[in-house]
Structure formats: structure tokens, C-alpha cells
Tab-separated table of N, CA, C and O and ligand atoms in Angstrom:
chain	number	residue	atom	x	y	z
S	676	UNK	N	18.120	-11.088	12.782
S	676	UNK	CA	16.701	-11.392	12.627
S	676	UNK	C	15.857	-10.456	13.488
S	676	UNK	O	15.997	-10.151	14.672
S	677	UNK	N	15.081	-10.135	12.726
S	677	UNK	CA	13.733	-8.945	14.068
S	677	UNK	C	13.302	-9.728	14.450
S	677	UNK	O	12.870	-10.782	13.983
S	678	UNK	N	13.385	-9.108	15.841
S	678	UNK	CA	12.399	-9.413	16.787
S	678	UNK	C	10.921	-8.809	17.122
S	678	UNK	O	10.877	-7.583	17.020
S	679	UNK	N	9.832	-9.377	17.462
S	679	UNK	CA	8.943	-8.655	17.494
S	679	UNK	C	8.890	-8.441	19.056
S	679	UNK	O	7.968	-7.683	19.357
S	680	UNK	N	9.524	-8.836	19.993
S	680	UNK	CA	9.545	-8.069	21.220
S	680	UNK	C	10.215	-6.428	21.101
S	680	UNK	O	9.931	-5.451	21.793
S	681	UNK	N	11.160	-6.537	20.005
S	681	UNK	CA	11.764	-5.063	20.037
S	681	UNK	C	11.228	-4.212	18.579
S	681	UNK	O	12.021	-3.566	17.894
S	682	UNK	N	9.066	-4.398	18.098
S	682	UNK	CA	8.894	-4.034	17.471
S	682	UNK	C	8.888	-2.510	17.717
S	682	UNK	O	8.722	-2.313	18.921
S	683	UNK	N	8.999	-1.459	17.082
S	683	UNK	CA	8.869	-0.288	16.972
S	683	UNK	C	7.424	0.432	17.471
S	683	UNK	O	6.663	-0.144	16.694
S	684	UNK	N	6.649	1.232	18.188
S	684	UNK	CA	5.053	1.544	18.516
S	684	UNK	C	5.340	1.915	17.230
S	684	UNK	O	5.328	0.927	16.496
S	685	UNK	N	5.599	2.955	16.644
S	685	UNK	CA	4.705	3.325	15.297
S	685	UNK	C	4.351	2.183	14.126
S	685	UNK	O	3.514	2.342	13.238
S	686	UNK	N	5.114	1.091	14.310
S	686	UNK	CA	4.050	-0.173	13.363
S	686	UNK	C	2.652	-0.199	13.755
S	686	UNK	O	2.167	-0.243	14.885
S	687	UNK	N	1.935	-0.155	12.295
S	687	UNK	CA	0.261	-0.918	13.056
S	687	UNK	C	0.351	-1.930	12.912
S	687	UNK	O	1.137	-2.505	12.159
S	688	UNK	N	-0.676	-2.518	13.812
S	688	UNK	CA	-0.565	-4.301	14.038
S	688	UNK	C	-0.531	-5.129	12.650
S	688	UNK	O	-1.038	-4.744	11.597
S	689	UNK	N	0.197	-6.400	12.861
S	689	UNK	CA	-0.508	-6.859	11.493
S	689	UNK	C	1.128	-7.560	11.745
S	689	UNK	O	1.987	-7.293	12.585
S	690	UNK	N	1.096	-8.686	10.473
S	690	UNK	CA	2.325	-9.300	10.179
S	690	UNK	C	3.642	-8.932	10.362
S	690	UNK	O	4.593	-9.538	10.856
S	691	UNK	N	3.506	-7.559	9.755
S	691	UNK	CA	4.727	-7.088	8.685
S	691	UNK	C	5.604	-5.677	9.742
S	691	UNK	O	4.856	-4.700	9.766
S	692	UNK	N	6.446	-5.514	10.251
S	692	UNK	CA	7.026	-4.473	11.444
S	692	UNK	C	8.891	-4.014	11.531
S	692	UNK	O	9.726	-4.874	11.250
S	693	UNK	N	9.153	-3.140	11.787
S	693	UNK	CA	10.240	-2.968	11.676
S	693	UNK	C	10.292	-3.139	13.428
S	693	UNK	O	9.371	-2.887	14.205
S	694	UNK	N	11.530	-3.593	13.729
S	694	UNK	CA	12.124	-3.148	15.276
S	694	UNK	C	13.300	-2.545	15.343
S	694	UNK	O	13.944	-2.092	14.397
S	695	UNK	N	13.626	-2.539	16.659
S	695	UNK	CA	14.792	-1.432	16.784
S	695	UNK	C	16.379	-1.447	16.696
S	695	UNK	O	17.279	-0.768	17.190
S	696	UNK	N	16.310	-2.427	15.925
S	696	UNK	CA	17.853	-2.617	14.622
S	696	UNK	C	17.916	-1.651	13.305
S	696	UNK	O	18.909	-1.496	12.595
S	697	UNK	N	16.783	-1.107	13.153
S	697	UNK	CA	16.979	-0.161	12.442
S	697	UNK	C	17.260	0.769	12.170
S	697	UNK	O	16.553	1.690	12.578
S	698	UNK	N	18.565	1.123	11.244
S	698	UNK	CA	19.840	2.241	11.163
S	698	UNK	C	19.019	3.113	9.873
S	698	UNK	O	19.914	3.319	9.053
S	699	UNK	N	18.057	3.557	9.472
S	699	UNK	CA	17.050	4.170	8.911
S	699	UNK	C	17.467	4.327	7.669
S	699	UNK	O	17.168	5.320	7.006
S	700	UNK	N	18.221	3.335	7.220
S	700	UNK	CA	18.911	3.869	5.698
S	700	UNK	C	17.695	3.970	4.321
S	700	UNK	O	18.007	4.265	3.168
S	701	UNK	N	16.521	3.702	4.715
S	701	UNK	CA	15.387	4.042	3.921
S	701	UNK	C	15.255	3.185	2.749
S	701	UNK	O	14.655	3.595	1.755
S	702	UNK	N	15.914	1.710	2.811
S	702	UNK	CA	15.847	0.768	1.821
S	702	UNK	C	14.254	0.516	1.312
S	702	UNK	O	13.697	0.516	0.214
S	703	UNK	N	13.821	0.296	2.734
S	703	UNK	CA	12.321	-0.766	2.968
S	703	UNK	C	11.299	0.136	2.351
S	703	UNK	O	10.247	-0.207	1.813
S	704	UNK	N	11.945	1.782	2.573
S	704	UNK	CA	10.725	2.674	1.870
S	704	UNK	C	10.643	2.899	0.622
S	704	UNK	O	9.560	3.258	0.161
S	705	UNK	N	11.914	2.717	-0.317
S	705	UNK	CA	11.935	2.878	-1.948
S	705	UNK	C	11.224	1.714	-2.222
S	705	UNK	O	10.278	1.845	-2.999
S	706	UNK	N	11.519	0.271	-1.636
S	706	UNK	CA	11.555	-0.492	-1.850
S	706	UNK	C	9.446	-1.027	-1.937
S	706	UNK	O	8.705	-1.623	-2.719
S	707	UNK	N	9.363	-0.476	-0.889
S	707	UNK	CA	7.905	-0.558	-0.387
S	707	UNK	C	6.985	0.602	-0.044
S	707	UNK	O	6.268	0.525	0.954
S	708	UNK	N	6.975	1.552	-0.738
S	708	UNK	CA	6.664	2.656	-0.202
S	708	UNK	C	4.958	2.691	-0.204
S	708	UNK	O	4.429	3.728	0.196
S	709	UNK	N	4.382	1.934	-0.505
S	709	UNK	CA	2.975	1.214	0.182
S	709	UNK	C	2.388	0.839	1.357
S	709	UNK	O	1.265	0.719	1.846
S	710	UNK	N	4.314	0.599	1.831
S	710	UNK	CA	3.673	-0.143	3.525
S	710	UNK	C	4.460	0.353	4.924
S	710	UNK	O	4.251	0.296	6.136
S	711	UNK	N	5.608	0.934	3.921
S	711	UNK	CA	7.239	1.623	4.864
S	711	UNK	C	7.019	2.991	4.776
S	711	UNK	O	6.768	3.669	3.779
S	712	UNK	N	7.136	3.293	5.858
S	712	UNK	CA	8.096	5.262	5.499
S	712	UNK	C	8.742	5.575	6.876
S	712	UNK	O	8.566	4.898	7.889
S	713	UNK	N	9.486	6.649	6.788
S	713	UNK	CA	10.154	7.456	7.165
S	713	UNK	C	9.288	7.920	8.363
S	713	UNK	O	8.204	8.432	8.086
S	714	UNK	N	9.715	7.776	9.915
S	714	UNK	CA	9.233	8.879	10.814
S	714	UNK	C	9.856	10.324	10.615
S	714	UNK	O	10.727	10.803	9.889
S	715	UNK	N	9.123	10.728	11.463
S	715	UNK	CA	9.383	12.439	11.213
S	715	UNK	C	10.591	12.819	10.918
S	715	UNK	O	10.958	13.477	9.944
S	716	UNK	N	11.416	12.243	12.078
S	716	UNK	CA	12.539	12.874	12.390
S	716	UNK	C	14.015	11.971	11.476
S	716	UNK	O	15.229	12.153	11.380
S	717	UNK	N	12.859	10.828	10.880
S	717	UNK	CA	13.624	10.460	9.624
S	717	UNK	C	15.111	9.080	10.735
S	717	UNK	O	16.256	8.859	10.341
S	718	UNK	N	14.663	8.670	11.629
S	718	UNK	CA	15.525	8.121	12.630
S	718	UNK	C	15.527	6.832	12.471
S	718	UNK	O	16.457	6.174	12.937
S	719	UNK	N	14.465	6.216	11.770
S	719	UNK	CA	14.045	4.609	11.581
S	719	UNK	C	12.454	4.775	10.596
S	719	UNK	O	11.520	5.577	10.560
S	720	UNK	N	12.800	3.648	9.968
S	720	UNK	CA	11.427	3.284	9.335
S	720	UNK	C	10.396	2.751	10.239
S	720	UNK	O	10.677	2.554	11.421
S	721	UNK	N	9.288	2.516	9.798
S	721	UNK	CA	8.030	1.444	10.673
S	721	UNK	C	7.380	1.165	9.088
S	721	UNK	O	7.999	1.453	8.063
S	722	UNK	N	6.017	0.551	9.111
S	722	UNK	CA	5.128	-0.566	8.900
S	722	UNK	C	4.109	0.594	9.276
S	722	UNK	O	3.770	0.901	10.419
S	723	UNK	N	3.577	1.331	7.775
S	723	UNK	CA	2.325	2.167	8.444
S	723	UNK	C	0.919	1.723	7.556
S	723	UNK	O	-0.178	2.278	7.612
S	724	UNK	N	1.197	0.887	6.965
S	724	UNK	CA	0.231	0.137	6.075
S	724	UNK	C	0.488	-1.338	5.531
S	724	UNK	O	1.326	-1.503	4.645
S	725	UNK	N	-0.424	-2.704	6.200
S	725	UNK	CA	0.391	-3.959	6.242
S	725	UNK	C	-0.459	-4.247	4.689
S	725	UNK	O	-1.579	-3.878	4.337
S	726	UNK	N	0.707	-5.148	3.879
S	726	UNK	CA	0.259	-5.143	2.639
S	726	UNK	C	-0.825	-5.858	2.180
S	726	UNK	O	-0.746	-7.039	2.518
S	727	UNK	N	-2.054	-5.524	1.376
S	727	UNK	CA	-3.278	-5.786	1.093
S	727	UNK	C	-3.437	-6.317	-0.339
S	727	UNK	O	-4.432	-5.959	-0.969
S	728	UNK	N	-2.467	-7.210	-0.954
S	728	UNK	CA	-2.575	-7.629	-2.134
S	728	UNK	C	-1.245	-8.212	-2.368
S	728	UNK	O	-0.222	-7.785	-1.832
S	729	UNK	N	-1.300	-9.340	-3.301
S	729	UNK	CA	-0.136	-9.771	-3.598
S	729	UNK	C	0.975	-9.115	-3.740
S	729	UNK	O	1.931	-9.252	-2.976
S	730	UNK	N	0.952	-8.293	-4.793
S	730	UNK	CA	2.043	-7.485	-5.062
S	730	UNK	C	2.598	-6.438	-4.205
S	730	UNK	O	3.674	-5.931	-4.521
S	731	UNK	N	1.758	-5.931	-2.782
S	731	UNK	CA	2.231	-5.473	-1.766
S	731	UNK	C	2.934	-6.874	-0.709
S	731	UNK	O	3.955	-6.775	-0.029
S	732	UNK	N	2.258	-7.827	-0.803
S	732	UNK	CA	2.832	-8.792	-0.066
S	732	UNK	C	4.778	-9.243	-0.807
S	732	UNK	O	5.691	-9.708	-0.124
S	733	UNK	N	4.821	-9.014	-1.801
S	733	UNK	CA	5.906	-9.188	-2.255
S	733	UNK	C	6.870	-8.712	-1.971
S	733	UNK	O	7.955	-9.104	-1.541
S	734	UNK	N	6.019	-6.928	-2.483
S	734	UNK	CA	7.158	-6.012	-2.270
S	734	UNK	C	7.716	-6.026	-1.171
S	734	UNK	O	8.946	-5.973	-1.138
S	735	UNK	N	6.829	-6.116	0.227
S	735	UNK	CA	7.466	-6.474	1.445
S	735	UNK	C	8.675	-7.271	1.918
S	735	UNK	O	9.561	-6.973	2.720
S	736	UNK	N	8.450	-8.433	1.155
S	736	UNK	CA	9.131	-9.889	1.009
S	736	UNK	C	10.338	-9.170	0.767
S	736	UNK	O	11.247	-9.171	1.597
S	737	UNK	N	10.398	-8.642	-0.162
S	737	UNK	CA	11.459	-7.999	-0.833
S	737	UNK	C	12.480	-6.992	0.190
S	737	UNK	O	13.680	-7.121	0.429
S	738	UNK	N	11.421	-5.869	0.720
S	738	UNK	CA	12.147	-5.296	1.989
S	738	UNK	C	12.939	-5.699	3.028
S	738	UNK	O	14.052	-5.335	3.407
S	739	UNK	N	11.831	-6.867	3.587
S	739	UNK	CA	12.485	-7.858	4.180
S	739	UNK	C	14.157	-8.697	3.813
S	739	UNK	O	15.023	-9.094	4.593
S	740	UNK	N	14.112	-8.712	2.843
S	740	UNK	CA	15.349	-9.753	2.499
S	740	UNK	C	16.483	-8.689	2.466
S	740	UNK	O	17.629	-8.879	2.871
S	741	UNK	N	15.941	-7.415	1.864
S	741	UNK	CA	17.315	-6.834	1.484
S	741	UNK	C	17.382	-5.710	2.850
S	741	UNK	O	18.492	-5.242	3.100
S	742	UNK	N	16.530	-5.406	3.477
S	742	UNK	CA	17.352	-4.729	4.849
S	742	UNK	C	18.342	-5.315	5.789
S	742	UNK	O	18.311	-6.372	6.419
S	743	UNK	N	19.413	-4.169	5.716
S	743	UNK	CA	20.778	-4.700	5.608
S	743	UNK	C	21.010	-4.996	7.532
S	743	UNK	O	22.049	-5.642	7.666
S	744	UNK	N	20.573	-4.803	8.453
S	744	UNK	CA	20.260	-5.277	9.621
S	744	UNK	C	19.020	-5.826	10.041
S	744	UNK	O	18.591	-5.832	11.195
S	745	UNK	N	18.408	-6.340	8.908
S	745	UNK	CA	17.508	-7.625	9.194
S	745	UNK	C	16.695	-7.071	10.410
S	745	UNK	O	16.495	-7.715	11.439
S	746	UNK	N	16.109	-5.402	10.095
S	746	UNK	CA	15.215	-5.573	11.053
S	746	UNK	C	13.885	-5.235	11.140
S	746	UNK	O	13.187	-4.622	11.947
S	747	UNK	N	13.651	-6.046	9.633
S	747	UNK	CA	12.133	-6.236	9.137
S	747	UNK	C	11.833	-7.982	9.256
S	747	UNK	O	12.529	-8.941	8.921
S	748	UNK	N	10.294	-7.879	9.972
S	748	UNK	CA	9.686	-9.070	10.457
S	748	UNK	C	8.436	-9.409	10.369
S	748	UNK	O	7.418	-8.758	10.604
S	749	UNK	N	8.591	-10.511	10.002
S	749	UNK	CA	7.263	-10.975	9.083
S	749	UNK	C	6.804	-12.198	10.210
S	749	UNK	O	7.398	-13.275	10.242
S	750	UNK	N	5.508	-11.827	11.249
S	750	UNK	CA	5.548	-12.721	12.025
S	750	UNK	C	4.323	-13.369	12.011
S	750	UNK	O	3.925	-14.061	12.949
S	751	UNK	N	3.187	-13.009	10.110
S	751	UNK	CA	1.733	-13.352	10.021
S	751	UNK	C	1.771	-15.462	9.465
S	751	UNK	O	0.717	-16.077	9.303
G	1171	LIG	S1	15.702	-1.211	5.200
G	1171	LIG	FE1	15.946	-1.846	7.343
G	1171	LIG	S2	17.481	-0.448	8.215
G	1171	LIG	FE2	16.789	0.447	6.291
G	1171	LIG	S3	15.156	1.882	6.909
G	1171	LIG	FE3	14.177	-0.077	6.383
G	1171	LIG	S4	14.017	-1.231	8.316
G	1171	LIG	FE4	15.484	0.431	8.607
């Protein structure tokens, strides 16, 4: 389960955050590429846009469930 004590700085504030269980396999970004991406160096995802409509709220939902070290967190 994420924690939001071990959220990531590059999340912006808001509900929706990756922390630092994340093995960057880039699920959350196919999956959500509205609200997820890739840092530079491609090392872990973050939360660079928290979702602004249902169907971004979903897709999230969705990220959430299927990242495979659970370390997307939904704490709105
Ligand atoms: S799905 Fe999970 S492990 Fe994979 S890049 Fe996204 S946050 Fe990281």
C-alpha cells in the first residue's frame, strides 16, 4: 500500500501520488497518461496532473489497482 509519507517531490499536491515503491515499469503512464509520466531519467513515475473529470478519475482508479507494487495512492 503507498504511503503518502514516502510520496515522491515531483507529485503535485492533490489526491492522487506515486511514492517510493516504485520500480518504474511505466504501467500507471499507458494506463493514465493524463495524470502519470515518466521522470527524466525514466527511474519512477509521479502524479504531474491530478485528474479533472470523471474519466480521468477512473483512469487513475485503474492505475492504482493494477500497479504491481501498489505504489499509487489515493489519499483525496
Ligand atoms: S505502475 Fe507503479 S511501479 Fe509502475 S511506473 Fe507506475 S507507479 Fe511505478
Amino acid at each position: 500500500m503507498a504511503m503518502k509519507e514516502n510520496k515522491l517531490a515531483e507529485n503535485v499536491d492533490g489526491a492522487y501520488y506515486v511514492d517510493d515503491d516504485c520500480i518504474g515499469c511505466r504501467l500507471c503512464e499507458g494506463n493514465a497518461p493524463k495524470n502519470f509520466k515518466m521522470k527524466d531519467d525514466d527511474s519512477t513515475a509521479y502524479v504531474f496532473k491530478q485528474p479533472e473529470n470523471e474519466k480521468e478519475k477512473h483512469v487513475c482508479e485503474n492505475a492504482l489497482d493494477e500497479c504491481p507494487v501498489e505504489a499509487i495512492g489515493n489519499d483525496g
